[in-house]
Amino acid sequence: MEQGTAEPQPEARVRLPGAGGLLPRPRPHRHSVRGQVLDALRQALASGELLAGEVYSAPVLAERYGVSATPVREAMQQLAGEGAVEVVPNRGFRVCERSSRDLAELAEVRTMLELPAIVRLARAVPPERWEGLRPLAEEGVAAAARGDRAGYADADHAFHQALIALTGNRRLTQVTGDLLRRVQWSGGGARPRTAELLADASEHTALLDALVASEYAVVERIAREHLSAARHPH
């Protein structure tokens, strides 16, 4: 091989939920593989492909996704930190279940943190900045209309993260994002119908409309109802 010429690398393959087989990708660094596996596992959790209360081993999941066990373990450890799974020594990871009390408490904490932030932002952020969030809200509506629970979970998370990020408080953005993930990984409950997903998605659009119009009382009402309902349907 000539000096300075890079040797071609073989392809790595990652199986994503809903895919018909292994998807060829240029060989990534391990961190990139872990990110792909993490995304795939999040989709599987949100869609109900990974069942609440069930224990999954890293080698079995690695075989499913066509990767080694190491990035699966790393991704699962991150999900454990987010409250989606718990470590079962010598067995793997159990998908966590959420009781109605768990969901109510999470909703209460989210309301305590996000509602004051949204109310403050309503008076501080110019209308054109709110329009920048419109594509995220529309993406959520589109995913909800398809009945795509995993896609809506991602869109919902992106919308709330972008909204709270306008505070400029990175800690608040991180904490509220983590809380929403914990609500989204609410295994054990009934899976939402498309109409329920659309109702939730429409609240994002209604909130933006009120923010753009500077209708502060409406903003507070919509945000409170959206956050306090112990049922983000994912």
Short mmCIF file of N, CA, C and O in Angstrom, two decimals, residues 56-179:
data_model
loop_
_atom_site.label_atom_id
_atom_site.label_comp_id
_atom_site.label_asym_id
_atom_site.label_seq_id
_atom_site.Cartn_x
_atom_site.Cartn_y
_atom_site.Cartn_z
N TYR A 56 -33.35 -8.12 29.58
CA TYR A 56 -32.67 -8.32 28.30
C TYR A 56 -31.16 -8.32 28.54
O TYR A 56 -30.64 -7.44 29.22
N SER A 57 -30.49 -9.30 27.97
CA SER A 57 -29.04 -9.38 28.12
C SER A 57 -28.36 -8.62 26.99
O SER A 57 -28.88 -8.55 25.87
N ALA A 58 -27.19 -8.07 27.28
CA ALA A 58 -26.45 -7.33 26.27
C ALA A 58 -26.08 -8.20 25.07
O ALA A 58 -26.22 -7.77 23.92
N PRO A 59 -25.61 -9.45 25.28
CA PRO A 59 -25.28 -10.29 24.12
C PRO A 59 -26.46 -10.56 23.20
O PRO A 59 -26.32 -10.57 21.98
N VAL A 60 -27.65 -10.78 23.80
CA VAL A 60 -28.83 -11.05 22.97
C VAL A 60 -29.21 -9.81 22.16
O VAL A 60 -29.50 -9.89 20.97
N LEU A 61 -29.19 -8.65 22.80
CA LEU A 61 -29.50 -7.41 22.08
C LEU A 61 -28.42 -7.12 21.04
O LEU A 61 -28.73 -6.62 19.96
N ALA A 62 -27.17 -7.42 21.37
CA ALA A 62 -26.09 -7.19 20.41
C ALA A 62 -26.30 -8.03 19.15
O ALA A 62 -26.09 -7.55 18.03
N GLU A 63 -26.75 -9.26 19.33
CA GLU A 63 -27.02 -10.11 18.17
C GLU A 63 -28.20 -9.54 17.36
O GLU A 63 -28.18 -9.56 16.13
N ARG A 64 -29.20 -9.03 18.05
CA ARG A 64 -30.35 -8.45 17.36
C ARG A 64 -29.93 -7.27 16.48
O ARG A 64 -30.41 -7.12 15.37
N TYR A 65 -29.03 -6.42 17.01
CA TYR A 65 -28.64 -5.22 16.30
C TYR A 65 -27.39 -5.39 15.45
O TYR A 65 -26.97 -4.45 14.78
N GLY A 66 -26.81 -6.56 15.47
CA GLY A 66 -25.67 -6.83 14.61
C GLY A 66 -24.40 -6.11 15.02
O GLY A 66 -23.61 -5.69 14.17
N VAL A 67 -24.20 -5.94 16.36
CA VAL A 67 -23.00 -5.27 16.86
C VAL A 67 -22.42 -6.11 17.99
O VAL A 67 -22.98 -7.14 18.38
N SER A 68 -21.30 -5.66 18.54
CA SER A 68 -20.73 -6.34 19.69
C SER A 68 -21.50 -5.96 20.94
O SER A 68 -22.28 -5.00 20.95
N ALA A 69 -21.24 -6.71 22.02
CA ALA A 69 -21.98 -6.46 23.26
C ALA A 69 -21.54 -5.18 23.95
O ALA A 69 -22.32 -4.60 24.72
N THR A 70 -20.32 -4.72 23.70
CA THR A 70 -19.80 -3.56 24.44
C THR A 70 -20.63 -2.30 24.23
O THR A 70 -21.04 -1.66 25.20
N PRO A 71 -20.91 -1.87 22.98
CA PRO A 71 -21.73 -0.66 22.83
C PRO A 71 -23.14 -0.82 23.35
O PRO A 71 -23.77 0.16 23.77
N VAL A 72 -23.65 -2.04 23.36
CA VAL A 72 -24.98 -2.28 23.93
C VAL A 72 -24.95 -2.06 25.43
O VAL A 72 -25.83 -1.40 26.00
N ARG A 73 -23.92 -2.61 26.10
CA ARG A 73 -23.79 -2.40 27.55
C ARG A 73 -23.64 -0.92 27.87
O ARG A 73 -24.25 -0.42 28.81
N GLU A 74 -22.84 -0.22 27.08
CA GLU A 74 -22.64 1.21 27.32
C GLU A 74 -23.95 1.98 27.15
O GLU A 74 -24.27 2.88 27.94
N ALA A 75 -24.70 1.65 26.10
CA ALA A 75 -25.98 2.32 25.86
C ALA A 75 -26.97 2.00 26.98
O ALA A 75 -27.70 2.88 27.45
N MET A 76 -26.99 0.74 27.41
CA MET A 76 -27.89 0.35 28.49
C MET A 76 -27.54 1.03 29.80
O MET A 76 -28.42 1.40 30.58
N GLN A 77 -26.25 1.23 30.06
CA GLN A 77 -25.85 1.94 31.26
C GLN A 77 -26.36 3.38 31.23
O GLN A 77 -26.79 3.92 32.25
N GLN A 78 -26.32 4.00 30.05
CA GLN A 78 -26.85 5.36 29.93
C GLN A 78 -28.35 5.37 30.16
O GLN A 78 -28.89 6.26 30.83
N LEU A 79 -29.05 4.38 29.60
CA LEU A 79 -30.49 4.30 29.80
C LEU A 79 -30.83 4.04 31.27
O LEU A 79 -31.86 4.49 31.76
N ALA A 80 -29.96 3.31 31.97
CA ALA A 80 -30.16 3.09 33.41
C ALA A 80 -30.08 4.42 34.15
O ALA A 80 -30.86 4.68 35.07
N GLY A 81 -29.15 5.27 33.72
CA GLY A 81 -29.04 6.60 34.32
C GLY A 81 -30.24 7.46 34.05
O GLY A 81 -30.56 8.37 34.82
N GLU A 82 -30.94 7.20 32.93
CA GLU A 82 -32.14 7.95 32.59
C GLU A 82 -33.39 7.36 33.20
O GLU A 82 -34.49 7.89 33.03
N GLY A 83 -33.23 6.23 33.90
CA GLY A 83 -34.38 5.62 34.55
C GLY A 83 -35.21 4.71 33.66
O GLY A 83 -36.31 4.31 34.04
N ALA A 84 -34.69 4.37 32.48
CA ALA A 84 -35.45 3.51 31.57
C ALA A 84 -35.31 2.05 31.92
O ALA A 84 -36.24 1.26 31.73
N VAL A 85 -34.13 1.66 32.38
CA VAL A 85 -33.85 0.27 32.74
C VAL A 85 -33.11 0.25 34.06
O VAL A 85 -32.61 1.27 34.53
N GLU A 86 -33.04 -0.94 34.64
CA GLU A 86 -32.24 -1.13 35.85
C GLU A 86 -31.35 -2.35 35.66
O GLU A 86 -31.71 -3.30 34.96
N VAL A 87 -30.19 -2.31 36.27
CA VAL A 87 -29.22 -3.39 36.13
C VAL A 87 -29.67 -4.58 36.96
O VAL A 87 -30.03 -4.44 38.13
N VAL A 88 -29.64 -5.76 36.35
CA VAL A 88 -29.90 -7.02 37.05
C VAL A 88 -28.59 -7.80 37.03
O VAL A 88 -28.20 -8.31 35.97
N PRO A 89 -27.88 -7.87 38.15
CA PRO A 89 -26.55 -8.51 38.16
C PRO A 89 -26.56 -9.91 37.55
O PRO A 89 -27.46 -10.72 37.82
N ASN A 90 -25.59 -10.15 36.70
CA ASN A 90 -25.36 -11.44 36.05
C ASN A 90 -26.47 -11.86 35.09
O ASN A 90 -26.47 -12.99 34.59
N ARG A 91 -27.40 -10.95 34.81
CA ARG A 91 -28.47 -11.28 33.88
C ARG A 91 -28.61 -10.26 32.75
O ARG A 91 -28.83 -10.63 31.62
N GLY A 92 -28.52 -8.99 33.09
CA GLY A 92 -28.69 -7.99 32.05
C GLY A 92 -29.37 -6.75 32.59
O GLY A 92 -29.02 -6.23 33.65
N PHE A 93 -30.42 -6.30 31.88
CA PHE A 93 -31.10 -5.06 32.24
C PHE A 93 -32.61 -5.28 32.16
O PHE A 93 -33.12 -5.80 31.19
N ARG A 94 -33.30 -4.84 33.21
CA ARG A 94 -34.76 -4.95 33.25
C ARG A 94 -35.37 -3.61 32.86
O ARG A 94 -34.98 -2.55 33.38
N VAL A 95 -36.36 -3.65 31.96
CA VAL A 95 -37.07 -2.44 31.58
C VAL A 95 -37.97 -2.02 32.73
O VAL A 95 -38.77 -2.81 33.24
N CYS A 96 -37.81 -0.78 33.16
CA CYS A 96 -38.54 -0.29 34.34
C CYS A 96 -40.02 -0.09 34.05
O CYS A 96 -40.42 0.22 32.92
N GLU A 97 -40.80 -0.26 35.08
CA GLU A 97 -42.23 0.03 35.01
C GLU A 97 -42.53 1.27 35.83
O GLU A 97 -41.84 1.58 36.80
N ARG A 98 -43.56 2.00 35.45
CA ARG A 98 -43.96 3.21 36.16
C ARG A 98 -45.39 3.03 36.69
O ARG A 98 -46.29 2.68 35.93
N SER A 99 -45.56 3.28 37.96
CA SER A 99 -46.90 3.26 38.54
C SER A 99 -47.58 4.59 38.27
O SER A 99 -46.94 5.57 37.86
N SER A 100 -48.87 4.64 38.51
CA SER A 100 -49.60 5.91 38.33
C SER A 100 -49.05 6.97 39.28
O SER A 100 -48.99 8.16 38.93
N ARG A 101 -48.61 6.56 40.46
CA ARG A 101 -48.02 7.52 41.40
C ARG A 101 -46.69 8.04 40.85
O ARG A 101 -46.41 9.24 40.98
N ASP A 102 -45.87 7.15 40.28
CA ASP A 102 -44.61 7.59 39.67
C ASP A 102 -44.86 8.67 38.63
O ASP A 102 -44.19 9.71 38.60
N LEU A 103 -45.82 8.42 37.75
CA LEU A 103 -46.11 9.36 36.67
C LEU A 103 -46.65 10.68 37.21
O LEU A 103 -46.30 11.76 36.71
N ALA A 104 -47.48 10.60 38.24
CA ALA A 104 -48.03 11.82 38.83
C ALA A 104 -46.93 12.66 39.47
O ALA A 104 -46.91 13.89 39.35
N GLU A 105 -45.99 12.00 40.14
CA GLU A 105 -44.88 12.73 40.77
C GLU A 105 -43.96 13.35 39.72
O GLU A 105 -43.50 14.50 39.88
N LEU A 106 -43.69 12.62 38.66
CA LEU A 106 -42.86 13.16 37.58
C LEU A 106 -43.54 14.38 36.95
O LEU A 106 -42.90 15.39 36.66
N ALA A 107 -44.85 14.27 36.72
CA ALA A 107 -45.59 15.39 36.13
C ALA A 107 -45.55 16.61 37.05
O ALA A 107 -45.41 17.75 36.59
N GLU A 108 -45.64 16.37 38.36
CA GLU A 108 -45.61 17.49 39.31
C GLU A 108 -44.26 18.20 39.27
O GLU A 108 -44.20 19.44 39.26
N VAL A 109 -43.18 17.42 39.24
CA VAL A 109 -41.85 18.02 39.22
C VAL A 109 -41.63 18.78 37.91
O VAL A 109 -41.08 19.89 37.90
N ARG A 110 -42.07 18.20 36.79
CA ARG A 110 -41.93 18.89 35.50
C ARG A 110 -42.68 20.22 35.52
O ARG A 110 -42.19 21.23 35.02
N THR A 111 -43.88 20.21 36.08
CA THR A 111 -44.67 21.43 36.14
C THR A 111 -43.97 22.49 36.99
O THR A 111 -43.93 23.68 36.61
N MET A 112 -43.41 22.08 38.11
CA MET A 112 -42.72 23.02 38.99
C MET A 112 -41.51 23.66 38.31
O MET A 112 -41.20 24.82 38.57
N LEU A 113 -40.85 22.93 37.44
CA LEU A 113 -39.65 23.44 36.79
C LEU A 113 -39.95 24.17 35.47
O LEU A 113 -39.43 25.26 35.22
N GLU A 114 -40.77 23.55 34.62
CA GLU A 114 -40.96 24.09 33.28
C GLU A 114 -41.97 25.23 33.21
O GLU A 114 -41.80 26.16 32.43
N LEU A 115 -43.03 25.14 34.00
CA LEU A 115 -44.07 26.16 33.89
C LEU A 115 -43.54 27.57 34.20
O LEU A 115 -43.78 28.49 33.40
N PRO A 116 -42.84 27.79 35.31
CA PRO A 116 -42.31 29.15 35.55
C PRO A 116 -41.37 29.60 34.44
O PRO A 116 -41.36 30.80 34.08
N ALA A 117 -40.58 28.66 33.91
CA ALA A 117 -39.65 29.03 32.84
C ALA A 117 -40.40 29.48 31.59
O ALA A 117 -40.05 30.48 30.96
N ILE A 118 -41.47 28.76 31.23
CA ILE A 118 -42.24 29.11 30.03
C ILE A 118 -42.94 30.45 30.23
O ILE A 118 -42.99 31.29 29.32
N VAL A 119 -43.49 30.68 31.43
CA VAL A 119 -44.17 31.95 31.71
C VAL A 119 -43.20 33.12 31.59
O VAL A 119 -43.53 34.18 31.03
N ARG A 120 -41.98 32.94 32.10
CA ARG A 120 -40.97 34.01 31.98
C ARG A 120 -40.58 34.23 30.53
O ARG A 120 -40.46 35.37 30.06
N LEU A 121 -40.37 33.15 29.81
CA LEU A 121 -39.98 33.25 28.41
C LEU A 121 -41.05 33.93 27.57
O LEU A 121 -40.74 34.64 26.60
N ALA A 122 -42.31 33.71 27.91
CA ALA A 122 -43.41 34.28 27.13
C ALA A 122 -43.29 35.79 27.02
O ALA A 122 -43.65 36.39 26.00
N ARG A 123 -42.79 36.44 28.08
CA ARG A 123 -42.68 37.89 28.08
C ARG A 123 -41.32 38.39 27.60
O ARG A 123 -41.14 39.58 27.34
N ALA A 124 -40.36 37.47 27.48
CA ALA A 124 -39.00 37.90 27.15
C ALA A 124 -38.57 37.58 25.72
O ALA A 124 -37.70 38.24 25.17
N VAL A 125 -39.19 36.57 25.12
CA VAL A 125 -38.76 36.10 23.80
C VAL A 125 -39.64 36.73 22.72
O VAL A 125 -40.88 36.66 22.81
N PRO A 126 -39.06 37.32 21.68
CA PRO A 126 -39.87 37.93 20.61
C PRO A 126 -40.60 36.86 19.80
O PRO A 126 -40.15 35.72 19.71
N PRO A 127 -41.73 37.22 19.19
CA PRO A 127 -42.55 36.24 18.46
C PRO A 127 -41.79 35.46 17.40
O PRO A 127 -42.04 34.27 17.22
N GLU A 128 -40.89 36.13 16.69
CA GLU A 128 -40.18 35.42 15.61
C GLU A 128 -39.31 34.27 16.12
O GLU A 128 -39.09 33.29 15.42
N ARG A 129 -38.85 34.38 17.37
CA ARG A 129 -38.06 33.29 17.93
C ARG A 129 -38.94 32.07 18.17
O ARG A 129 -38.49 30.92 18.00
N TRP A 130 -40.18 32.30 18.56
CA TRP A 130 -41.09 31.17 18.77
C TRP A 130 -41.38 30.45 17.47
O TRP A 130 -41.54 29.22 17.45
N GLU A 131 -41.44 31.20 16.36
CA GLU A 131 -41.70 30.56 15.07
C GLU A 131 -40.58 29.58 14.71
O GLU A 131 -40.79 28.65 13.93
N GLY A 132 -39.40 29.79 15.26
CA GLY A 132 -38.30 28.86 15.00
C GLY A 132 -38.56 27.47 15.56
O GLY A 132 -37.93 26.50 15.11
N LEU A 133 -39.49 27.36 16.52
CA LEU A 133 -39.84 26.06 17.07
C LEU A 133 -40.96 25.37 16.30
O LEU A 133 -41.29 24.21 16.57
N ARG A 134 -41.54 26.09 15.35
CA ARG A 134 -42.68 25.55 14.61
C ARG A 134 -42.37 24.23 13.90
O ARG A 134 -43.17 23.29 13.96
N PRO A 135 -41.21 24.10 13.22
CA PRO A 135 -40.92 22.83 12.55
C PRO A 135 -40.88 21.64 13.51
O PRO A 135 -41.29 20.53 13.14
N LEU A 136 -40.40 21.85 14.73
CA LEU A 136 -40.38 20.77 15.71
C LEU A 136 -41.79 20.36 16.11
O LEU A 136 -42.10 19.17 16.24
N ALA A 137 -42.66 21.35 16.29
CA ALA A 137 -44.05 21.04 16.62
C ALA A 137 -44.73 20.30 15.47
O ALA A 137 -45.48 19.33 15.69
N GLU A 138 -44.46 20.73 14.25
CA GLU A 138 -45.06 20.08 13.08
C GLU A 138 -44.53 18.66 12.90
O GLU A 138 -45.28 17.76 12.48
N GLU A 139 -43.27 18.46 13.23
CA GLU A 139 -42.72 17.10 13.16
C GLU A 139 -43.44 16.18 14.14
O GLU A 139 -43.72 15.02 13.83
N GLY A 140 -43.74 16.71 15.31
CA GLY A 140 -44.47 15.92 16.28
C GLY A 140 -45.88 15.57 15.81
O GLY A 140 -46.35 14.45 15.99
N VAL A 141 -46.56 16.54 15.19
CA VAL A 141 -47.90 16.29 14.66
C VAL A 141 -47.85 15.22 13.57
O VAL A 141 -48.70 14.32 13.53
N ALA A 142 -46.85 15.30 12.71
CA ALA A 142 -46.73 14.32 11.62
C ALA A 142 -46.50 12.92 12.17
O ALA A 142 -47.10 11.94 11.71
N ALA A 143 -45.62 12.80 13.18
CA ALA A 143 -45.35 11.50 13.78
C ALA A 143 -46.59 10.96 14.48
O ALA A 143 -46.91 9.77 14.38
N ALA A 144 -47.32 11.85 15.17
CA ALA A 144 -48.54 11.43 15.85
C ALA A 144 -49.58 10.94 14.86
O ALA A 144 -50.27 9.94 15.09
N ALA A 145 -49.71 11.65 13.72
CA ALA A 145 -50.69 11.27 12.71
C ALA A 145 -50.39 9.89 12.14
O ALA A 145 -51.30 9.17 11.73
N ARG A 146 -49.12 9.52 12.11
CA ARG A 146 -48.72 8.18 11.63
C ARG A 146 -48.90 7.11 12.70
O ARG A 146 -48.74 5.93 12.43
N GLY A 147 -49.19 7.55 13.93
CA GLY A 147 -49.24 6.59 15.03
C GLY A 147 -47.86 6.12 15.42
O GLY A 147 -47.70 5.05 16.02
N ASP A 148 -46.85 6.92 15.12
CA ASP A 148 -45.45 6.56 15.36
C ASP A 148 -45.06 7.01 16.76
O ASP A 148 -44.65 8.14 16.98
N ARG A 149 -45.18 6.11 17.73
CA ARG A 149 -44.91 6.47 19.12
C ARG A 149 -43.45 6.84 19.33
O ARG A 149 -43.14 7.82 20.03
N ALA A 150 -42.54 6.07 18.75
CA ALA A 150 -41.12 6.35 18.91
C ALA A 150 -40.76 7.69 18.26
O ALA A 150 -40.02 8.49 18.83
N GLY A 151 -41.29 7.92 17.07
CA GLY A 151 -41.02 9.17 16.38
C GLY A 151 -41.58 10.35 17.14
O GLY A 151 -40.95 11.42 17.22
N TYR A 152 -42.77 10.18 17.73
CA TYR A 152 -43.35 11.27 18.50
C TYR A 152 -42.57 11.52 19.79
O TYR A 152 -42.39 12.67 20.20
N ALA A 153 -42.08 10.47 20.41
CA ALA A 153 -41.28 10.65 21.62
C ALA A 153 -40.05 11.50 21.32
O ALA A 153 -39.70 12.41 22.08
N ASP A 154 -39.39 11.23 20.19
CA ASP A 154 -38.22 12.02 19.81
C ASP A 154 -38.60 13.47 19.53
O ASP A 154 -37.92 14.41 19.95
N ALA A 155 -39.70 13.66 18.80
CA ALA A 155 -40.14 15.02 18.46
C ALA A 155 -40.57 15.79 19.70
O ALA A 155 -40.28 16.99 19.85
N ASP A 156 -41.26 15.12 20.59
CA ASP A 156 -41.70 15.74 21.84
C ASP A 156 -40.50 16.19 22.66
O ASP A 156 -40.46 17.31 23.18
N HIS A 157 -39.52 15.31 22.78
CA HIS A 157 -38.32 15.63 23.54
C HIS A 157 -37.59 16.81 22.91
O HIS A 157 -37.14 17.74 23.60
N ALA A 158 -37.46 16.79 21.59
CA ALA A 158 -36.75 17.87 20.89
C ALA A 158 -37.46 19.21 21.08
O ALA A 158 -36.81 20.24 21.28
N PHE A 159 -38.78 19.19 21.02
CA PHE A 159 -39.55 20.43 21.19
C PHE A 159 -39.33 21.03 22.57
O PHE A 159 -39.03 22.22 22.72
N HIS A 160 -39.49 20.20 23.61
CA HIS A 160 -39.34 20.71 24.97
C HIS A 160 -37.91 21.15 25.26
O HIS A 160 -37.70 22.15 25.96
N GLN A 161 -36.94 20.43 24.73
CA GLN A 161 -35.55 20.82 24.94
C GLN A 161 -35.25 22.16 24.27
O GLN A 161 -34.59 23.03 24.86
N ALA A 162 -35.75 22.35 23.05
CA ALA A 162 -35.52 23.62 22.34
C ALA A 162 -36.21 24.77 23.06
O ALA A 162 -35.68 25.88 23.13
N LEU A 163 -37.40 24.51 23.60
CA LEU A 163 -38.14 25.55 24.31
C LEU A 163 -37.38 25.98 25.57
O LEU A 163 -37.13 27.16 25.79
N ILE A 164 -37.02 25.03 26.40
CA ILE A 164 -36.35 25.35 27.66
C ILE A 164 -34.95 25.88 27.42
O ILE A 164 -34.44 26.70 28.20
N ALA A 165 -34.32 25.47 26.32
CA ALA A 165 -32.98 25.98 26.01
C ALA A 165 -32.98 27.49 25.82
O ALA A 165 -31.94 28.14 25.98
N LEU A 166 -34.14 28.06 25.48
CA LEU A 166 -34.23 29.51 25.30
C LEU A 166 -33.99 30.27 26.61
O LEU A 166 -33.74 31.47 26.60
N THR A 167 -34.07 29.57 27.75
CA THR A 167 -33.75 30.22 29.02
C THR A 167 -32.26 30.48 29.14
O THR A 167 -31.84 31.32 29.96
N GLY A 168 -31.46 29.76 28.36
CA GLY A 168 -30.01 29.87 28.48
C GLY A 168 -29.45 29.09 29.65
O GLY A 168 -28.24 29.13 29.90
N ASN A 169 -30.30 28.37 30.37
CA ASN A 169 -29.88 27.60 31.55
C ASN A 169 -29.65 26.15 31.14
O ASN A 169 -30.60 25.39 30.96
N ARG A 170 -28.41 25.78 31.00
CA ARG A 170 -28.08 24.43 30.53
C ARG A 170 -28.48 23.37 31.54
O ARG A 170 -28.91 22.28 31.17
N ARG A 171 -28.33 23.67 32.83
CA ARG A 171 -28.71 22.71 33.86
C ARG A 171 -30.21 22.43 33.83
O ARG A 171 -30.65 21.28 33.92
N LEU A 172 -30.99 23.50 33.70
CA LEU A 172 -32.44 23.34 33.63
C LEU A 172 -32.83 22.52 32.40
O LEU A 172 -33.70 21.64 32.47
N THR A 173 -32.20 22.81 31.28
CA THR A 173 -32.49 22.07 30.05
C THR A 173 -32.17 20.60 30.21
O THR A 173 -32.94 19.72 29.79
N GLN A 174 -31.04 20.31 30.85
CA GLN A 174 -30.64 18.92 31.06
C GLN A 174 -31.59 18.19 32.00
O GLN A 174 -32.03 17.06 31.72
N VAL A 175 -31.93 18.84 33.11
CA VAL A 175 -32.79 18.20 34.11
C VAL A 175 -34.19 17.96 33.56
O VAL A 175 -34.75 16.87 33.73
N THR A 176 -34.76 18.95 32.89
CA THR A 176 -36.11 18.77 32.36
C THR A 176 -36.13 17.73 31.23
O THR A 176 -37.10 16.98 31.08
N GLY A 177 -35.06 17.68 30.44
CA GLY A 177 -34.98 16.65 29.41
C GLY A 177 -34.93 15.27 30.00
O GLY A 177 -35.57 14.33 29.50
N ASP A 178 -34.18 15.11 31.08
CA ASP A 178 -34.11 13.82 31.76
C ASP A 178 -35.46 13.42 32.34
O ASP A 178 -35.88 12.27 32.24
N LEU A 179 -36.15 14.38 32.93
CA LEU A 179 -37.47 14.08 33.49
C LEU A 179 -38.45 13.63 32.42
O LEU A 179 -39.23 12.69 32.62
#
